[in-house]
CSV table of N, CA and C in Angstrom, one decimal:
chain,number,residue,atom,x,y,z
A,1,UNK,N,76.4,98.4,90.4
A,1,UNK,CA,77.6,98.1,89.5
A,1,UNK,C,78.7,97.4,90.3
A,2,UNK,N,79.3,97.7,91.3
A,2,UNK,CA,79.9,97.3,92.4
A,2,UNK,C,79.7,96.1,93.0
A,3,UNK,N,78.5,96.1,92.6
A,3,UNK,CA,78.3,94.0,93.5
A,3,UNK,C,78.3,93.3,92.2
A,4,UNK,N,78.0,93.7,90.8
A,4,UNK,CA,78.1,93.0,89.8
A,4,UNK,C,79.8,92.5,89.7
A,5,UNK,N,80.7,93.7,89.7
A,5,UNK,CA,82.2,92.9,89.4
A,5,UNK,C,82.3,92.4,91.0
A,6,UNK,N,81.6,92.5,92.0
A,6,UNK,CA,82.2,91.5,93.2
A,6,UNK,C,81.8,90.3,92.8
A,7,UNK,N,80.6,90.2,92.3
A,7,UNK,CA,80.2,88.8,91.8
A,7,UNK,C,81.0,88.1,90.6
A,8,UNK,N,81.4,88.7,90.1
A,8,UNK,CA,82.5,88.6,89.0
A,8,UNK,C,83.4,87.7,89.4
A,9,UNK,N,84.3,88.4,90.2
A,9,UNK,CA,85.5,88.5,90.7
A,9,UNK,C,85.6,87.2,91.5
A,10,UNK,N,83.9,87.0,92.4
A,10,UNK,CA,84.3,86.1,93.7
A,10,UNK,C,83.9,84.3,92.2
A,11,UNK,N,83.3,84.6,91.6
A,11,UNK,CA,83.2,83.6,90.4
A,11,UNK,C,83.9,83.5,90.0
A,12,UNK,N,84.5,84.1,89.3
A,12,UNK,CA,85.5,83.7,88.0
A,12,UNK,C,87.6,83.6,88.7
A,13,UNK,N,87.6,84.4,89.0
A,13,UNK,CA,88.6,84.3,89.7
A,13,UNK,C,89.3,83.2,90.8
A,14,UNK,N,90.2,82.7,90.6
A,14,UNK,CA,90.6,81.8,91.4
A,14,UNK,C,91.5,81.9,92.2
A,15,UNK,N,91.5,81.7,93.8
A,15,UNK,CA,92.0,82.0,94.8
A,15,UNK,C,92.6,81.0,95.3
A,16,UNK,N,94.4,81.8,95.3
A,16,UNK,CA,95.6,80.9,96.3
A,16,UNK,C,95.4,80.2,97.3
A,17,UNK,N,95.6,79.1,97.7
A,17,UNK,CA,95.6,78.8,99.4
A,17,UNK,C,96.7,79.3,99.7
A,18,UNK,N,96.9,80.3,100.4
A,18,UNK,CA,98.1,80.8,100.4
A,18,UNK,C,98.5,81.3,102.5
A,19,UNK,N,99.7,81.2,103.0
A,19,UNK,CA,99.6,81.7,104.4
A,19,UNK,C,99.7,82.8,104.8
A,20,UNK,N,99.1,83.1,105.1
A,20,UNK,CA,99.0,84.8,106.2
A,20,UNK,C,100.2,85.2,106.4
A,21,UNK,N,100.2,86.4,106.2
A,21,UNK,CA,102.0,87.6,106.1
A,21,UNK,C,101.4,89.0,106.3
A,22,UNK,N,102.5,89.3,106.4
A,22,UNK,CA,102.2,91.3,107.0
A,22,UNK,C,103.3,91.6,106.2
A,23,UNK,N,103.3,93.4,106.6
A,23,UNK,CA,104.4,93.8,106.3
A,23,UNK,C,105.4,93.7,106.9
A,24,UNK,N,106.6,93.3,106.9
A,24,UNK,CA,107.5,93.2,107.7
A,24,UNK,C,108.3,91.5,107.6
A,25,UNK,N,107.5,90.9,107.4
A,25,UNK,CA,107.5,89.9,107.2
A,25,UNK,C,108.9,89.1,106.2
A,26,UNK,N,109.6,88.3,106.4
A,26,UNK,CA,110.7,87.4,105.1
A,26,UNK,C,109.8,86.3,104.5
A,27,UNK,N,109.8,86.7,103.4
A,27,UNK,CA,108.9,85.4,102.4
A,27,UNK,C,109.9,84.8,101.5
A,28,UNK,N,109.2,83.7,101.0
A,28,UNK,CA,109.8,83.0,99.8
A,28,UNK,C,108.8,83.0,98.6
A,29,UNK,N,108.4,83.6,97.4
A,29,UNK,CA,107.6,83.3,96.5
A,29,UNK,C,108.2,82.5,95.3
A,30,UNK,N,107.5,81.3,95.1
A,30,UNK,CA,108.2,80.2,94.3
A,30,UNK,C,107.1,80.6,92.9
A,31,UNK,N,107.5,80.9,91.9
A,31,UNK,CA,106.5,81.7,90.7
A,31,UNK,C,107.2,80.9,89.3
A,32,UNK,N,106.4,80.5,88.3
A,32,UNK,CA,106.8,79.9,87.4
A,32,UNK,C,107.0,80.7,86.4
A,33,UNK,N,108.2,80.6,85.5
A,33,UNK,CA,108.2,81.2,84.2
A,33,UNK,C,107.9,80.4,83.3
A,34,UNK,N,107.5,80.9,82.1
A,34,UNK,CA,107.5,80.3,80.8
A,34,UNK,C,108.6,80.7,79.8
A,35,UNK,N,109.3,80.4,79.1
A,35,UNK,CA,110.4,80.8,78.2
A,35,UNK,C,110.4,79.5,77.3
A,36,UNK,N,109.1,80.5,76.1
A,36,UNK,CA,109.0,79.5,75.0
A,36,UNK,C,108.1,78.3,74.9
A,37,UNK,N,108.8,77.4,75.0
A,37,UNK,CA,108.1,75.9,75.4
A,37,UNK,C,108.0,75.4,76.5
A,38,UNK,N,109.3,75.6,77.5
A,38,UNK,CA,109.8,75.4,78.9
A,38,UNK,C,108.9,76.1,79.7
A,39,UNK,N,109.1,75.4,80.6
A,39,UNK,CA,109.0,76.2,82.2
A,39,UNK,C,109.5,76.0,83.2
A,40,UNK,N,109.6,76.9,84.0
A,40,UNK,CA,110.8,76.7,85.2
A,40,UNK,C,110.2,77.4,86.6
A,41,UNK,N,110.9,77.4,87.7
A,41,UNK,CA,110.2,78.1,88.9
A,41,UNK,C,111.6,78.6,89.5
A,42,UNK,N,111.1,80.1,89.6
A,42,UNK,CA,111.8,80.8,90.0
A,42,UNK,C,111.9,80.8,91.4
A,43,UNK,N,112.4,81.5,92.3
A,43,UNK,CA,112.0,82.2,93.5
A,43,UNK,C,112.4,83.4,93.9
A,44,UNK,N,111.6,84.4,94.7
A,44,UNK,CA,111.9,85.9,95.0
A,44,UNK,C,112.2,85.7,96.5
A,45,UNK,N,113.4,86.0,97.4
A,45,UNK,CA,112.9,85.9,98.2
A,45,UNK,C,113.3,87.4,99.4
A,46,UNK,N,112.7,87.5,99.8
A,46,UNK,CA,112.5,89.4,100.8
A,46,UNK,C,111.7,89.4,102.0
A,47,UNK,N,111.8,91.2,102.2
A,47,UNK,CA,111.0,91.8,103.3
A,47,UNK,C,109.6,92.3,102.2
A,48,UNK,N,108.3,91.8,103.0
A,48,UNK,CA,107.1,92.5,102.5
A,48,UNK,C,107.2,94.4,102.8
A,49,UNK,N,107.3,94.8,101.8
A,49,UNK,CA,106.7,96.0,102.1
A,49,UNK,C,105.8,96.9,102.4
A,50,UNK,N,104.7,95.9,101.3
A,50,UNK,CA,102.9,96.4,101.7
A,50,UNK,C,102.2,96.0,101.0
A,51,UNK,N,101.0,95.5,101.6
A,51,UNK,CA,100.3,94.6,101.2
A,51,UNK,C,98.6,95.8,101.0
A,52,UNK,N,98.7,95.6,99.3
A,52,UNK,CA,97.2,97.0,99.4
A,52,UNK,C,96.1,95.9,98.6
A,53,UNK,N,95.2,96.9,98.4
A,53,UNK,CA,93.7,96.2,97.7
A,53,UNK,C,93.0,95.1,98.7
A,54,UNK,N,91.8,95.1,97.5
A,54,UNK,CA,90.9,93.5,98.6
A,54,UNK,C,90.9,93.1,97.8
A,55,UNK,N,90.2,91.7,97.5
A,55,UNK,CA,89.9,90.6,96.7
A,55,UNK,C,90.4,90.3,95.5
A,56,UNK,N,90.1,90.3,94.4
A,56,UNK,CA,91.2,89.8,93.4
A,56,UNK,C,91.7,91.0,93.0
A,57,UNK,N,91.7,91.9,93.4
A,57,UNK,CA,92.6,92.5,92.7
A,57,UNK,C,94.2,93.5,94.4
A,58,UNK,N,94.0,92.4,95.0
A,58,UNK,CA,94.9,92.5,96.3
A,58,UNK,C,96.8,92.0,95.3
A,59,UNK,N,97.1,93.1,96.1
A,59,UNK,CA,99.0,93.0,95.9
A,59,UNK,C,99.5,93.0,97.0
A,60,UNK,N,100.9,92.7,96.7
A,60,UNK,CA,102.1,92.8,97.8
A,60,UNK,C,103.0,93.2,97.3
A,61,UNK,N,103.9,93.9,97.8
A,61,UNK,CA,105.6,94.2,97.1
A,61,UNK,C,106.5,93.6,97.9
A,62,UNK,N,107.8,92.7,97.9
A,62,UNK,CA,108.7,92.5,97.8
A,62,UNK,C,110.1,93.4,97.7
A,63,UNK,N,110.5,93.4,98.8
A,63,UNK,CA,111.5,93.8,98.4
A,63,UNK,C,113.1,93.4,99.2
A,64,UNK,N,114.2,93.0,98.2
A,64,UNK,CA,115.7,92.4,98.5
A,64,UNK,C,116.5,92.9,97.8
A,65,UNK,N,117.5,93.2,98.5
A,65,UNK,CA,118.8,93.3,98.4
A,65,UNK,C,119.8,92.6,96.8
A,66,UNK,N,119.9,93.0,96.3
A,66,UNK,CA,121.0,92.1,94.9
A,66,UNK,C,122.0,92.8,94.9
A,67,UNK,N,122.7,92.6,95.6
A,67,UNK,CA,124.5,92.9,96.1
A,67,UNK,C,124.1,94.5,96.9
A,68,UNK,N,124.4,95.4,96.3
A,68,UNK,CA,124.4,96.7,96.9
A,68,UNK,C,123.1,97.6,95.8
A,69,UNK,N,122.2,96.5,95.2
A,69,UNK,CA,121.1,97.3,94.9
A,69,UNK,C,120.1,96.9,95.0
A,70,UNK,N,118.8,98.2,95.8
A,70,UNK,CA,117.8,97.3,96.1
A,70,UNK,C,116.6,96.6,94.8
A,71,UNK,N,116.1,95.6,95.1
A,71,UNK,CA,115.7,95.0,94.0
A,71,UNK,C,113.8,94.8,94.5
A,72,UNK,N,112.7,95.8,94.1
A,72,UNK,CA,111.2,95.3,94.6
A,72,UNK,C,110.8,94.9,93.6
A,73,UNK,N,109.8,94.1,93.8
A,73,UNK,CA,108.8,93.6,92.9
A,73,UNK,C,107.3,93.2,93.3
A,74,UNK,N,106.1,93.6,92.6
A,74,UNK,CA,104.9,93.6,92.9
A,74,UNK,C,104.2,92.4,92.4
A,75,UNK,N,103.9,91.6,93.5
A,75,UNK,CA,103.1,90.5,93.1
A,75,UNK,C,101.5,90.7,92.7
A,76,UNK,N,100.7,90.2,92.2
A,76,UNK,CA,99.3,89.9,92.2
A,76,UNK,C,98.8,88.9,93.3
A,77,UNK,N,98.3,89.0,94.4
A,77,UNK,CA,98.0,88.0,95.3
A,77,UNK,C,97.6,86.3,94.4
A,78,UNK,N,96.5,86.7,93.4
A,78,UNK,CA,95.9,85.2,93.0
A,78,UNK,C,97.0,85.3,91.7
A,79,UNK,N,97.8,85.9,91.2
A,79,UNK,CA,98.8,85.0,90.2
A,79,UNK,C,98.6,83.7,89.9
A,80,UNK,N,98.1,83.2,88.7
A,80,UNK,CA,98.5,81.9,88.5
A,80,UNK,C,99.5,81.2,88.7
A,81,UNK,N,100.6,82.0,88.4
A,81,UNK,CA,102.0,81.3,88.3
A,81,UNK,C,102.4,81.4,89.4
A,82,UNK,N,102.3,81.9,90.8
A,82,UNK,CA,102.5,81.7,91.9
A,82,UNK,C,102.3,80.3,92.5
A,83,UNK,N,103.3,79.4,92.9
A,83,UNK,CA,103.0,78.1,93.0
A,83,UNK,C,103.1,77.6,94.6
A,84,UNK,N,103.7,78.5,95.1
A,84,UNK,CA,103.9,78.9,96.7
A,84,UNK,C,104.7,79.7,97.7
A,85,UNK,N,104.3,80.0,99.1
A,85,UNK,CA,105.0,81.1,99.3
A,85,UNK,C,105.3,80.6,101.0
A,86,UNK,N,106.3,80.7,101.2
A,86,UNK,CA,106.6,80.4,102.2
A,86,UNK,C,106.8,81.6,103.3
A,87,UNK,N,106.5,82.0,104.6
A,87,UNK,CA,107.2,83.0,105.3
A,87,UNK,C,108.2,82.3,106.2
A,88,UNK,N,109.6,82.6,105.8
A,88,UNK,CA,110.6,82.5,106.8
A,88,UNK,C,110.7,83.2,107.8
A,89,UNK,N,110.7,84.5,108.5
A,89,UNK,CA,110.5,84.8,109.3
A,89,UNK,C,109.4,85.6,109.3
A,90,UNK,N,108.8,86.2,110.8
A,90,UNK,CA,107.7,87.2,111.1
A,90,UNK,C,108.3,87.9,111.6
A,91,UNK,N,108.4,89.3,111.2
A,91,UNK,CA,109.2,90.9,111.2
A,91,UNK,C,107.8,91.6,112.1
A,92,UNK,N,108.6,91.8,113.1
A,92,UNK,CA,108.0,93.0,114.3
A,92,UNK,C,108.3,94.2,113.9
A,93,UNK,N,107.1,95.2,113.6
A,93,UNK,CA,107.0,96.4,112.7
A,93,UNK,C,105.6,97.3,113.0
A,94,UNK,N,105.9,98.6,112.7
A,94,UNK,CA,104.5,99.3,113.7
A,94,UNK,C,103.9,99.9,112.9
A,95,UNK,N,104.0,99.7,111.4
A,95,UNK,CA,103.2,100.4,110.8
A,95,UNK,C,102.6,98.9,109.3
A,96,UNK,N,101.9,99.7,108.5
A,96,UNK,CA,101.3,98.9,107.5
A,96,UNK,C,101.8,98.8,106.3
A,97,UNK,N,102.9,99.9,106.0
A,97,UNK,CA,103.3,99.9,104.6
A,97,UNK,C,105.2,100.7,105.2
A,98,UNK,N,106.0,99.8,104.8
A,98,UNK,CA,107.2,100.2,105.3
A,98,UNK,C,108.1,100.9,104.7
A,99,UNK,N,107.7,101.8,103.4
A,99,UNK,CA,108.6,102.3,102.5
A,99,UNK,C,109.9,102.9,103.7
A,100,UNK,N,109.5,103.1,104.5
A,100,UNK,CA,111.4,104.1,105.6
A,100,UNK,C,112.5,102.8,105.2
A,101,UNK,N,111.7,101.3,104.8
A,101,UNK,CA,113.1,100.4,105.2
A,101,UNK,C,113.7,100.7,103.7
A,102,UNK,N,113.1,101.2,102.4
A,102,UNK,CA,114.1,102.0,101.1
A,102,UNK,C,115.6,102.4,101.8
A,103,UNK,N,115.8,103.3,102.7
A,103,UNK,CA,116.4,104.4,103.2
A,103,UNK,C,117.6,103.9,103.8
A,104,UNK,N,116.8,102.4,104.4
A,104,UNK,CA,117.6,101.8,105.8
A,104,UNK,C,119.2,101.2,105.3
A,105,UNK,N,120.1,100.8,105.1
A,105,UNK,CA,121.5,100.2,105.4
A,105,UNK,C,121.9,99.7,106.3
A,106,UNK,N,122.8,98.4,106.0
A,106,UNK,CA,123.4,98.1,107.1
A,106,UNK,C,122.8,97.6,108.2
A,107,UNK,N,122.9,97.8,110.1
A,107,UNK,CA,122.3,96.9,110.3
A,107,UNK,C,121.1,97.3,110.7
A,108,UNK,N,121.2,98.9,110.5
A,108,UNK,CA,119.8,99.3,110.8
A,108,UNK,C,118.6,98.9,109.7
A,109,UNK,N,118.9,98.3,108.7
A,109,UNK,CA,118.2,97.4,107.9
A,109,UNK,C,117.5,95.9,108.3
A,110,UNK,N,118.0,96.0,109.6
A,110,UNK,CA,117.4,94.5,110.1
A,110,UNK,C,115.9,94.7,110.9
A,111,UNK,N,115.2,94.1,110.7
A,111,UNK,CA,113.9,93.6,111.5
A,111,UNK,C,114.0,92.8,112.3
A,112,UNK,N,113.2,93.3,113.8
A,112,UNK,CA,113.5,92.5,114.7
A,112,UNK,C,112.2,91.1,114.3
A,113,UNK,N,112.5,90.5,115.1
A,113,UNK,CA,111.5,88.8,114.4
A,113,UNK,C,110.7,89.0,115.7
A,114,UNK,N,109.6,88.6,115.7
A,114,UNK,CA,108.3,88.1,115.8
A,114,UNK,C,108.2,86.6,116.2
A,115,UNK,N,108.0,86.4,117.4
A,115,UNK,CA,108.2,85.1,118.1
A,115,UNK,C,106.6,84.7,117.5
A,116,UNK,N,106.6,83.6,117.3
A,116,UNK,CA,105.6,82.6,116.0
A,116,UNK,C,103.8,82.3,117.6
């Protein structure tokens, strides 16, 4: 049953070209909305928090600062409306999933960067 939806999945599903990121990482996700007739592109832009699942059904969370409240959000890796993602910086970080940075303020909220 298991290789039937892998076969599924690796068929039907359509996969981002998208660049390599971790947790820790500052991204830009440029995502389109629809409202109505229109469309427009938004952008998110944050610290990755953690990146779970495999293949199409793989996520990431997002998460930034909106004045003094924190603001996450869970992407779908293959989102259609994802139109591109940029990583501005690479965050030096020792674990896989960073929920402690919730907690963090101020400047202990900063990530040290990751020489490229």
């Amino acid at each position: 049953m298991e290789s039937l939806v892998k076969f599924v999945q690796d068929e039907f599903v359509t996969k981002n070209e998208l660049p390599e990121f971790a947790a820790g990482d500052t991204i830009t996700v440029y995502y389109e909305i629809k409202e109505g007739s229109k469309t427009r592109t938004q952008f998110f832009r944050g610290v990755v928090i953690q990146k779970r699942g495999t293949g199409a059904s793989e996520t990431f969370t997002i998460r930034k600062m909106s004045g003094t409240v924190g603001v996450e959000r869970i992407f779908p890796l293959n989102l259609p409306s994802i139109q591109k993602i940029e990583v501005n910086k690479k965050g030096k970080v020792r674990r896989a999933r960073i929920f402690y940075f919730r907690d963090l303020t101020g400047k202990k909220a900063r990530i040290k960067e990751r020489m490229r």
